[in-house]
Amino acid sequence: MLHRQTLYLASYDQEPDAAASTAYSLHRRRDVLARRDWLPHWAESRFTATALAGLGDSQPLLDFTGRALADDDTAKAANLNYCVLCWSPLPLPQPDDGALSGWDPMAPLRGLSRGLHLAPGYVDLYAHSLWALLTAFPWLSQAAEPLTGPMRE
């Protein structure tokens, strides 16, 4: 998990040497995108696809969203857990992917709704994640009135 997170964060560094090194590391991992089994490959595929999108290669993320999230409730739940990891304050550092549970759905809702405008390379993943979040917690649409404007846009 730490290695994946390090590469993901490095994908935001646009300095030529850093971007080239990160791109090389990520492209060496592209084979994981074709795997169809569950953990640990699902998490690895999601990470690789999002990090590549951060470097401007959006096709792997489009493929991941269509293949690994569509019509799979387990994958939708796992994806929402990753949204929690990104946008929710967790009380302690988490040692692995299995430590996510009992989260507040408002935090990822805020992050995803802002991200629709701030991170255009991830818009398909964010839209799918918002849909899954609102499906899982239908009351959120009434509880999050201030967010409806940005989401409507």
GROMACS .gro file of C-alpha atoms in nm, residues 17-79:
model
   63
   17ASP     CA    1   1.291   1.388  -1.422
   18ALA     CA    2   1.026   1.295  -1.166
   19ALA     CA    3   0.750   1.262  -1.424
   20ALA     CA    4   0.968   1.044  -1.648
   21SER     CA    5   1.070   0.819  -1.360
   22THR     CA    6   0.713   0.782  -1.235
   23ALA     CA    7   0.579   0.718  -1.585
   24TYR     CA    8   0.843   0.449  -1.637
   25SER     CA    9   0.753   0.279  -1.305
   26LEU     CA   10   0.382   0.293  -1.382
   27HIS     CA   11   0.411   0.170  -1.739
   28ARG     CA   12   0.611  -0.128  -1.614
   29ARG     CA   13   0.303  -0.216  -1.404
   30ARG     CA   14   0.047  -0.187  -1.686
   31ASP     CA   15   0.009  -0.564  -1.706
   32VAL     CA   16  -0.194  -0.551  -1.385
   33LEU     CA   17  -0.464  -0.356  -1.570
   34ALA     CA   18  -0.554  -0.664  -1.774
   35ARG     CA   19  -0.598  -0.893  -1.475
   36ARG     CA   20  -0.954  -0.987  -1.391
   37ASP     CA   21  -0.920  -1.131  -1.042
   38TRP     CA   22  -0.989  -0.958  -0.715
   39LEU     CA   23  -0.744  -0.850  -0.446
   40PRO     CA   24  -0.466  -0.759  -0.456
   41HIS     CA   25  -0.495  -0.698  -0.828
   42TRP     CA   26  -0.809  -0.484  -0.814
   43ALA     CA   27  -0.644  -0.232  -0.582
   44GLU     CA   28  -0.328  -0.242  -0.793
   45SER     CA   29  -0.529  -0.183  -1.112
   46ARG     CA   30  -0.718   0.109  -0.961
   47PHE     CA   31  -0.401   0.269  -0.836
   48THR     CA   32  -0.214   0.223  -1.164
   49ALA     CA   33  -0.503   0.358  -1.371
   50THR     CA   34  -0.549   0.667  -1.152
   51ALA     CA   35  -0.178   0.741  -1.137
   52LEU     CA   36  -0.149   0.712  -1.516
   53ALA     CA   37  -0.445   0.949  -1.549
   54GLY     CA   38  -0.252   1.192  -1.329
   55LEU     CA   39   0.026   1.178  -1.587
   56GLY     CA   40  -0.218   1.248  -1.871
   57ASP     CA   41  -0.290   0.891  -1.989
   58SER     CA   42  -0.666   0.865  -1.921
   59GLN     CA   43  -0.744   0.549  -2.120
   60PRO     CA   44  -0.645   0.301  -1.846
   61LEU     CA   45  -0.879   0.479  -1.602
   62LEU     CA   46  -1.164   0.475  -1.852
   63ASP     CA   47  -1.104   0.104  -1.907
   64PHE     CA   48  -1.085   0.037  -1.533
   65THR     CA   49  -1.406   0.226  -1.461
   66GLY     CA   50  -1.594   0.039  -1.733
   67ARG     CA   51  -1.449  -0.304  -1.659
   68ALA     CA   52  -1.375  -0.320  -1.288
   69LEU     CA   53  -1.658  -0.113  -1.140
   70ALA     CA   54  -1.958  -0.175  -1.362
   71ASP     CA   55  -2.211  -0.422  -1.222
   72ASP     CA   56  -1.989  -0.535  -0.933
   73ASP     CA   57  -2.115  -0.439  -0.587
   74THR     CA   58  -1.797  -0.556  -0.416
   75ALA     CA   59  -1.585  -0.339  -0.645
   76LYS     CA   60  -1.816  -0.041  -0.588
   77ALA     CA   61  -1.780  -0.080  -0.212
   78ALA     CA   62  -1.402  -0.112  -0.241
   79ASN     CA   63  -1.390   0.198  -0.461
   0.00000   0.00000   0.00000
